């Protein structure tokens, strides 16, 4: 039954316009980041700066998961979906999270293709050491990992708040207000937030004062598991309507 639930959720995602908009915007922003950092920001003569040029924008995938799942409650399709599937609400949420994770993997792969395909030739023209195959692979794996986990975090947040506007505004406030304030207190404090850990994994944030890649992956994984567990617990206590 689990496979059927996941297929059903994938069909639902594929037949709505919202995922296509977020996917196109994520790829477009990745391309824009490559162009801005590699061409318009000046000379890139350090490895960290060249890795930053290849970093993507998984924050939109977090919004995709949050907006998509919260929309189930806004449009009152959550209850019919649960009744039609015959599965528990917890299993349905896990299937939904898995389906969105698959979408995050697909979109993340497209972002990696754009990032490396367009970015590597551009940063190769810059002075200083070239990116090694290992360094480029680390950026690609980090972007894919953060894309999948960020999308699942979005699903959990959407299920918890059940409000599309609140979920989107909350993510933007965390990115542009809370994280900078945390970094004023301590240089790497924002790295322990979901979006801060995403920044480290994608190499958008780099430097000796930031978390290492392994630690950032653990932080992001812990947020993913914790928020999904909270969302599953919430499903047991709340009505679908």
mmCIF file with all atom_site columns, N, CA, C and O in Angstrom, residues 81-120:
data_model
loop_
_atom_site.group_PDB
_atom_site.id
_atom_site.type_symbol
_atom_site.label_atom_id
_atom_site.label_alt_id
_atom_site.label_comp_id
_atom_site.label_asym_id
_atom_site.label_entity_id
_atom_site.label_seq_id
_atom_site.pdbx_PDB_ins_code
_atom_site.Cartn_x
_atom_site.Cartn_y
_atom_site.Cartn_z
_atom_site.occupancy
_atom_site.B_iso_or_equiv
_atom_site.pdbx_formal_charge
_atom_site.auth_seq_id
_atom_site.auth_comp_id
_atom_site.auth_asym_id
_atom_site.auth_atom_id
_atom_site.pdbx_PDB_model_num
ATOM 1   N N  . UNK A 1 81  ? -8.456  12.780 0.660   1.00 0.00 ? 81  UNK A N  1
ATOM 2   C CA . UNK A 1 81  ? -7.299  11.941 0.327   1.00 0.00 ? 81  UNK A CA 1
ATOM 3   C C  . UNK A 1 81  ? -7.112  10.838 1.357   1.00 0.00 ? 81  UNK A C  1
ATOM 4   O O  . UNK A 1 81  ? -6.835  9.683  1.014   1.00 0.00 ? 81  UNK A O  1
ATOM 5   N N  . UNK A 1 82  ? -7.273  11.182 2.634   1.00 0.00 ? 82  UNK A N  1
ATOM 6   C CA . UNK A 1 82  ? -7.117  10.177 3.688   1.00 0.00 ? 82  UNK A CA 1
ATOM 7   C C  . UNK A 1 82  ? -8.217  9.128  3.617   1.00 0.00 ? 82  UNK A C  1
ATOM 8   O O  . UNK A 1 82  ? -7.969  7.927  3.765   1.00 0.00 ? 82  UNK A O  1
ATOM 9   N N  . UNK A 1 83  ? -9.448  9.575  3.384   1.00 0.00 ? 83  UNK A N  1
ATOM 10  C CA . UNK A 1 83  ? -10.572 8.637  3.312   1.00 0.00 ? 83  UNK A CA 1
ATOM 11  C C  . UNK A 1 83  ? -10.467 7.727  2.092   1.00 0.00 ? 83  UNK A C  1
ATOM 12  O O  . UNK A 1 83  ? -10.758 6.532  2.169   1.00 0.00 ? 83  UNK A O  1
ATOM 13  N N  . UNK A 1 84  ? -10.057 8.291  0.965   1.00 0.00 ? 84  UNK A N  1
ATOM 14  C CA . UNK A 1 84  ? -9.960  7.507  -0.265  1.00 0.00 ? 84  UNK A CA 1
ATOM 15  C C  . UNK A 1 84  ? -8.841  6.473  -0.198  1.00 0.00 ? 84  UNK A C  1
ATOM 16  O O  . UNK A 1 84  ? -8.957  5.374  -0.758  1.00 0.00 ? 84  UNK A O  1
ATOM 17  N N  . UNK A 1 85  ? -7.749  6.820  0.476   1.00 0.00 ? 85  UNK A N  1
ATOM 18  C CA . UNK A 1 85  ? -6.602  5.909  0.539   1.00 0.00 ? 85  UNK A CA 1
ATOM 19  C C  . UNK A 1 85  ? -6.851  4.750  1.502   1.00 0.00 ? 85  UNK A C  1
ATOM 20  O O  . UNK A 1 85  ? -6.292  3.663  1.342   1.00 0.00 ? 85  UNK A O  1
ATOM 21  N N  . UNK A 1 86  ? -7.651  4.993  2.521   1.00 0.00 ? 86  UNK A N  1
ATOM 22  C CA . UNK A 1 86  ? -7.876  3.968  3.530   1.00 0.00 ? 86  UNK A CA 1
ATOM 23  C C  . UNK A 1 86  ? -6.707  3.786  4.473   1.00 0.00 ? 86  UNK A C  1
ATOM 24  O O  . UNK A 1 86  ? -6.695  2.877  5.300   1.00 0.00 ? 86  UNK A O  1
ATOM 25  N N  . UNK A 1 87  ? -5.704  4.646  4.370   1.00 0.00 ? 87  UNK A N  1
ATOM 26  C CA . UNK A 1 87  ? -4.513  4.549  5.214   1.00 0.00 ? 87  UNK A CA 1
ATOM 27  C C  . UNK A 1 87  ? -4.625  5.521  6.383   1.00 0.00 ? 87  UNK A C  1
ATOM 28  O O  . UNK A 1 87  ? -5.435  6.450  6.365   1.00 0.00 ? 87  UNK A O  1
ATOM 29  N N  . UNK A 1 88  ? -3.812  5.297  7.392   1.00 0.00 ? 88  UNK A N  1
ATOM 30  C CA . UNK A 1 88  ? -3.790  6.219  8.517   1.00 0.00 ? 88  UNK A CA 1
ATOM 31  C C  . UNK A 1 88  ? -3.203  7.551  8.065   1.00 0.00 ? 88  UNK A C  1
ATOM 32  O O  . UNK A 1 88  ? -2.494  7.634  7.064   1.00 0.00 ? 88  UNK A O  1
ATOM 33  N N  . UNK A 1 89  ? -3.513  8.600  8.806   1.00 0.00 ? 89  UNK A N  1
ATOM 34  C CA . UNK A 1 89  ? -3.004  9.916  8.463   1.00 0.00 ? 89  UNK A CA 1
ATOM 35  C C  . UNK A 1 89  ? -1.482  9.969  8.542   1.00 0.00 ? 89  UNK A C  1
ATOM 36  O O  . UNK A 1 89  ? -0.840  10.670 7.766   1.00 0.00 ? 89  UNK A O  1
ATOM 37  N N  . UNK A 1 90  ? -0.917  9.190  9.484   1.00 0.00 ? 90  UNK A N  1
ATOM 38  C CA . UNK A 1 90  ? 0.535   9.176  9.608   1.00 0.00 ? 90  UNK A CA 1
ATOM 39  C C  . UNK A 1 90  ? 1.194   8.558  8.378   1.00 0.00 ? 90  UNK A C  1
ATOM 40  O O  . UNK A 1 90  ? 2.180   9.089  7.857   1.00 0.00 ? 90  UNK A O  1
ATOM 41  N N  . UNK A 1 91  ? 0.639   7.453  7.902   1.00 0.00 ? 91  UNK A N  1
ATOM 42  C CA . UNK A 1 91  ? 1.197   6.804  6.707   1.00 0.00 ? 91  UNK A CA 1
ATOM 43  C C  . UNK A 1 91  ? 1.022   7.684  5.481   1.00 0.00 ? 91  UNK A C  1
ATOM 44  O O  . UNK A 1 91  ? 1.899   7.738  4.613   1.00 0.00 ? 91  UNK A O  1
ATOM 45  N N  . UNK A 1 92  ? -0.090  8.376  5.412   1.00 0.00 ? 92  UNK A N  1
ATOM 46  C CA . UNK A 1 92  ? -0.317  9.266  4.279   1.00 0.00 ? 92  UNK A CA 1
ATOM 47  C C  . UNK A 1 92  ? 0.685   10.414 4.289   1.00 0.00 ? 92  UNK A C  1
ATOM 48  O O  . UNK A 1 92  ? 1.212   10.798 3.242   1.00 0.00 ? 92  UNK A O  1
ATOM 49  N N  . UNK A 1 93  ? 0.983   10.952 5.472   1.00 0.00 ? 93  UNK A N  1
ATOM 50  C CA . UNK A 1 93  ? 1.968   12.027 5.558   1.00 0.00 ? 93  UNK A CA 1
ATOM 51  C C  . UNK A 1 93  ? 3.358   11.532 5.187   1.00 0.00 ? 93  UNK A C  1
ATOM 52  O O  . UNK A 1 93  ? 4.112   12.232 4.486   1.00 0.00 ? 93  UNK A O  1
ATOM 53  N N  . UNK A 1 94  ? 3.716   10.318 5.622   1.00 0.00 ? 94  UNK A N  1
ATOM 54  C CA . UNK A 1 94  ? 5.014   9.761  5.255   1.00 0.00 ? 94  UNK A CA 1
ATOM 55  C C  . UNK A 1 94  ? 5.105   9.538  3.749   1.00 0.00 ? 94  UNK A C  1
ATOM 56  O O  . UNK A 1 94  ? 6.153   9.792  3.135   1.00 0.00 ? 94  UNK A O  1
ATOM 57  N N  . UNK A 1 95  ? 4.024   9.066  3.147   1.00 0.00 ? 95  UNK A N  1
ATOM 58  C CA . UNK A 1 95  ? 4.010   8.890  1.698   1.00 0.00 ? 95  UNK A CA 1
ATOM 59  C C  . UNK A 1 95  ? 4.151   10.233 0.995   1.00 0.00 ? 95  UNK A C  1
ATOM 60  O O  . UNK A 1 95  ? 4.853   10.354 -0.017  1.00 0.00 ? 95  UNK A O  1
ATOM 61  N N  . UNK A 1 96  ? 3.479   11.247 1.524   1.00 0.00 ? 96  UNK A N  1
ATOM 62  C CA . UNK A 1 96  ? 3.560   12.587 0.941   1.00 0.00 ? 96  UNK A CA 1
ATOM 63  C C  . UNK A 1 96  ? 4.989   13.125 1.053   1.00 0.00 ? 96  UNK A C  1
ATOM 64  O O  . UNK A 1 96  ? 5.516   13.716 0.104   1.00 0.00 ? 96  UNK A O  1
ATOM 65  N N  . UNK A 1 97  ? 5.619   12.924 2.212   1.00 0.00 ? 97  UNK A N  1
ATOM 66  C CA . UNK A 1 97  ? 6.998   13.381 2.400   1.00 0.00 ? 97  UNK A CA 1
ATOM 67  C C  . UNK A 1 97  ? 7.944   12.659 1.445   1.00 0.00 ? 97  UNK A C  1
ATOM 68  O O  . UNK A 1 97  ? 8.865   13.267 0.887   1.00 0.00 ? 97  UNK A O  1
ATOM 69  N N  . UNK A 1 98  ? 7.713   11.358 1.243   1.00 0.00 ? 98  UNK A N  1
ATOM 70  C CA . UNK A 1 98  ? 8.552   10.588 0.319   1.00 0.00 ? 98  UNK A CA 1
ATOM 71  C C  . UNK A 1 98  ? 8.385   11.083 -1.112  1.00 0.00 ? 98  UNK A C  1
ATOM 72  O O  . UNK A 1 98  ? 9.359   11.222 -1.860  1.00 0.00 ? 98  UNK A O  1
ATOM 73  N N  . UNK A 1 99  ? 7.142   11.359 -1.497  1.00 0.00 ? 99  UNK A N  1
ATOM 74  C CA . UNK A 1 99  ? 6.877   11.849 -2.851  1.00 0.00 ? 99  UNK A CA 1
ATOM 75  C C  . UNK A 1 99  ? 7.552   13.199 -3.079  1.00 0.00 ? 99  UNK A C  1
ATOM 76  O O  . UNK A 1 99  ? 8.181   13.434 -4.124  1.00 0.00 ? 99  UNK A O  1
ATOM 77  N N  . UNK A 1 100 ? 7.448   14.069 -2.109  1.00 0.00 ? 100 UNK A N  1
ATOM 78  C CA . UNK A 1 100 ? 8.094   15.373 -2.247  1.00 0.00 ? 100 UNK A CA 1
ATOM 79  C C  . UNK A 1 100 ? 9.620   15.240 -2.225  1.00 0.00 ? 100 UNK A C  1
ATOM 80  O O  . UNK A 1 100 ? 10.327  16.015 -2.877  1.00 0.00 ? 100 UNK A O  1
ATOM 81  N N  . UNK A 1 101 ? 10.141  14.261 -1.472  1.00 0.00 ? 101 UNK A N  1
ATOM 82  C CA . UNK A 1 101 ? 11.581  14.030 -1.475  1.00 0.00 ? 101 UNK A CA 1
ATOM 83  C C  . UNK A 1 101 ? 12.048  13.607 -2.866  1.00 0.00 ? 101 UNK A C  1
ATOM 84  O O  . UNK A 1 101 ? 13.130  14.026 -3.321  1.00 0.00 ? 101 UNK A O  1
ATOM 85  N N  . UNK A 1 102 ? 11.262  12.786 -3.543  1.00 0.00 ? 102 UNK A N  1
ATOM 86  C CA . UNK A 1 102 ? 11.593  12.376 -4.911  1.00 0.00 ? 102 UNK A CA 1
ATOM 87  C C  . UNK A 1 102 ? 11.597  13.586 -5.830  1.00 0.00 ? 102 UNK A C  1
ATOM 88  O O  . UNK A 1 102 ? 12.490  13.756 -6.676  1.00 0.00 ? 102 UNK A O  1
ATOM 89  N N  . UNK A 1 103 ? 10.600  14.450 -5.660  1.00 0.00 ? 103 UNK A N  1
ATOM 90  C CA . UNK A 1 103 ? 10.560  15.688 -6.451  1.00 0.00 ? 103 UNK A CA 1
ATOM 91  C C  . UNK A 1 103 ? 11.787  16.542 -6.159  1.00 0.00 ? 103 UNK A C  1
ATOM 92  O O  . UNK A 1 103 ? 12.414  17.098 -7.068  1.00 0.00 ? 103 UNK A O  1
ATOM 93  N N  . UNK A 1 104 ? 12.158  16.644 -4.872  1.00 0.00 ? 104 UNK A N  1
ATOM 94  C CA . UNK A 1 104 ? 13.344  17.405 -4.507  1.00 0.00 ? 104 UNK A CA 1
ATOM 95  C C  . UNK A 1 104 ? 14.607  16.843 -5.136  1.00 0.00 ? 104 UNK A C  1
ATOM 96  O O  . UNK A 1 104 ? 15.494  17.591 -5.558  1.00 0.00 ? 104 UNK A O  1
ATOM 97  N N  . UNK A 1 105 ? 14.686  15.501 -5.218  1.00 0.00 ? 105 UNK A N  1
ATOM 98  C CA . UNK A 1 105 ? 15.842  14.863 -5.846  1.00 0.00 ? 105 UNK A CA 1
ATOM 99  C C  . UNK A 1 105 ? 15.902  15.182 -7.342  1.00 0.00 ? 105 UNK A C  1
ATOM 100 O O  . UNK A 1 105 ? 16.976  15.469 -7.888  1.00 0.00 ? 105 UNK A O  1
ATOM 101 N N  . UNK A 1 106 ? 14.747  15.133 -7.997  1.00 0.00 ? 106 UNK A N  1
ATOM 102 C CA . UNK A 1 106 ? 14.703  15.414 -9.436  1.00 0.00 ? 106 UNK A CA 1
ATOM 103 C C  . UNK A 1 106 ? 15.082  16.871 -9.712  1.00 0.00 ? 106 UNK A C  1
ATOM 104 O O  . UNK A 1 106 ? 15.916  17.162 -10.580 1.00 0.00 ? 106 UNK A O  1
ATOM 105 N N  . UNK A 1 107 ? 14.478  17.791 -8.964  1.00 0.00 ? 107 UNK A N  1
ATOM 106 C CA . UNK A 1 107 ? 14.780  19.207 -9.172  1.00 0.00 ? 107 UNK A CA 1
ATOM 107 C C  . UNK A 1 107 ? 16.229  19.501 -8.776  1.00 0.00 ? 107 UNK A C  1
ATOM 108 O O  . UNK A 1 107 ? 16.927  20.254 -9.456  1.00 0.00 ? 107 UNK A O  1
ATOM 109 N N  . UNK A 1 108 ? 16.686  18.882 -7.681  1.00 0.00 ? 108 UNK A N  1
ATOM 110 C CA . UNK A 1 108 ? 18.073  19.066 -7.268  1.00 0.00 ? 108 UNK A CA 1
ATOM 111 C C  . UNK A 1 108 ? 19.052  18.579 -8.318  1.00 0.00 ? 108 UNK A C  1
ATOM 112 O O  . UNK A 1 108 ? 20.099  19.196 -8.542  1.00 0.00 ? 108 UNK A O  1
ATOM 113 N N  . UNK A 1 109 ? 18.715  17.486 -8.996  1.00 0.00 ? 109 UNK A N  1
ATOM 114 C CA . UNK A 1 109 ? 19.574  16.984 -10.072 1.00 0.00 ? 109 UNK A CA 1
ATOM 115 C C  . UNK A 1 109 ? 19.650  17.976 -11.223 1.00 0.00 ? 109 UNK A C  1
ATOM 116 O O  . UNK A 1 109 ? 20.723  18.196 -11.807 1.00 0.00 ? 109 UNK A O  1
ATOM 117 N N  . UNK A 1 110 ? 18.506  18.600 -11.543 1.00 0.00 ? 110 UNK A N  1
ATOM 118 C CA . UNK A 1 110 ? 18.512  19.626 -12.592 1.00 0.00 ? 110 UNK A CA 1
ATOM 119 C C  . UNK A 1 110 ? 19.341  20.832 -12.178 1.00 0.00 ? 110 UNK A C  1
ATOM 120 O O  . UNK A 1 110 ? 20.079  21.413 -12.991 1.00 0.00 ? 110 UNK A O  1
ATOM 121 N N  . UNK A 1 111 ? 19.267  21.191 -10.891 1.00 0.00 ? 111 UNK A N  1
ATOM 122 C CA . UNK A 1 111 ? 20.067  22.312 -10.391 1.00 0.00 ? 111 UNK A CA 1
ATOM 123 C C  . UNK A 1 111 ? 21.555  21.991 -10.458 1.00 0.00 ? 111 UNK A C  1
ATOM 124 O O  . UNK A 1 111 ? 22.375  22.848 -10.814 1.00 0.00 ? 111 UNK A O  1
ATOM 125 N N  . UNK A 1 112 ? 21.906  20.749 -10.118 1.00 0.00 ? 112 UNK A N  1
ATOM 126 C CA . UNK A 1 112 ? 23.318  20.338 -10.201 1.00 0.00 ? 112 UNK A CA 1
ATOM 127 C C  . UNK A 1 112 ? 23.806  20.391 -11.642 1.00 0.00 ? 112 UNK A C  1
ATOM 128 O O  . UNK A 1 112 ? 24.920  20.853 -11.920 1.00 0.00 ? 112 UNK A O  1
ATOM 129 N N  . UNK A 1 113 ? 22.966  19.921 -12.567 1.00 0.00 ? 113 UNK A N  1
ATOM 130 C CA . UNK A 1 113 ? 23.352  19.930 -13.977 1.00 0.00 ? 113 UNK A CA 1
ATOM 131 C C  . UNK A 1 113 ? 23.624  21.353 -14.462 1.00 0.00 ? 113 UNK A C  1
ATOM 132 O O  . UNK A 1 113 ? 24.607  21.610 -15.163 1.00 0.00 ? 113 UNK A O  1
ATOM 133 N N  . UNK A 1 114 ? 22.755  22.286 -14.076 1.00 0.00 ? 114 UNK A N  1
ATOM 134 C CA . UNK A 1 114 ? 22.941  23.686 -14.466 1.00 0.00 ? 114 UNK A CA 1
ATOM 135 C C  . UNK A 1 114 ? 24.164  24.278 -13.768 1.00 0.00 ? 114 UNK A C  1
ATOM 136 O O  . UNK A 1 114 ? 24.975  24.973 -14.389 1.00 0.00 ? 114 UNK A O  1
ATOM 137 N N  . UNK A 1 115 ? 24.281  23.983 -12.485 1.00 0.00 ? 115 UNK A N  1
ATOM 138 C CA . UNK A 1 115 ? 25.383  24.538 -11.695 1.00 0.00 ? 115 UNK A CA 1
ATOM 139 C C  . UNK A 1 115 ? 26.742  24.111 -12.235 1.00 0.00 ? 115 UNK A C  1
ATOM 140 O O  . UNK A 1 115 ? 27.615  24.946 -12.493 1.00 0.00 ? 115 UNK A O  1
ATOM 141 N N  . UNK A 1 116 ? 26.920  22.795 -12.417 1.00 0.00 ? 116 UNK A N  1
ATOM 142 C CA . UNK A 1 116 ? 28.218  22.301 -12.882 1.00 0.00 ? 116 UNK A CA 1
ATOM 143 C C  . UNK A 1 116 ? 28.411  22.566 -14.372 1.00 0.00 ? 116 UNK A C  1
ATOM 144 O O  . UNK A 1 116 ? 29.502  22.935 -14.812 1.00 0.00 ? 116 UNK A O  1
ATOM 145 N N  . UNK A 1 117 ? 27.344  22.381 -15.146 1.00 0.00 ? 117 UNK A N  1
ATOM 146 C CA . UNK A 1 117 ? 27.480  22.557 -16.591 1.00 0.00 ? 117 UNK A CA 1
ATOM 147 C C  . UNK A 1 117 ? 27.817  23.980 -16.978 1.00 0.00 ? 117 UNK A C  1
ATOM 148 O O  . UNK A 1 117 ? 28.662  24.217 -17.857 1.00 0.00 ? 117 UNK A O  1
ATOM 149 N N  . UNK A 1 118 ? 27.163  24.944 -16.327 1.00 0.00 ? 118 UNK A N  1
ATOM 150 C CA . UNK A 1 118 ? 27.434  26.344 -16.646 1.00 0.00 ? 118 UNK A CA 1
ATOM 151 C C  . UNK A 1 118 ? 28.542  26.932 -15.784 1.00 0.00 ? 118 UNK A C  1
ATOM 152 O O  . UNK A 1 118 ? 29.288  27.817 -16.224 1.00 0.00 ? 118 UNK A O  1
ATOM 153 N N  . UNK A 1 119 ? 28.646  26.442 -14.531 1.00 0.00 ? 119 UNK A N  1
ATOM 154 C CA . UNK A 1 119 ? 29.573  27.065 -13.593 1.00 0.00 ? 119 UNK A CA 1
ATOM 155 C C  . UNK A 1 119 ? 31.018  26.650 -13.734 1.00 0.00 ? 119 UNK A C  1
ATOM 156 O O  . UNK A 1 119 ? 31.928  27.486 -13.641 1.00 0.00 ? 119 UNK A O  1
ATOM 157 N N  . UNK A 1 120 ? 31.267  25.375 -13.965 1.00 0.00 ? 120 UNK A N  1
ATOM 158 C CA . UNK A 1 120 ? 32.656  24.917 -14.032 1.00 0.00 ? 120 UNK A CA 1
ATOM 159 C C  . UNK A 1 120 ? 33.458  25.605 -15.136 1.00 0.00 ? 120 UNK A C  1
ATOM 160 O O  . UNK A 1 120 ? 34.601  26.025 -14.894 1.00 0.00 ? 120 UNK A O  1
#
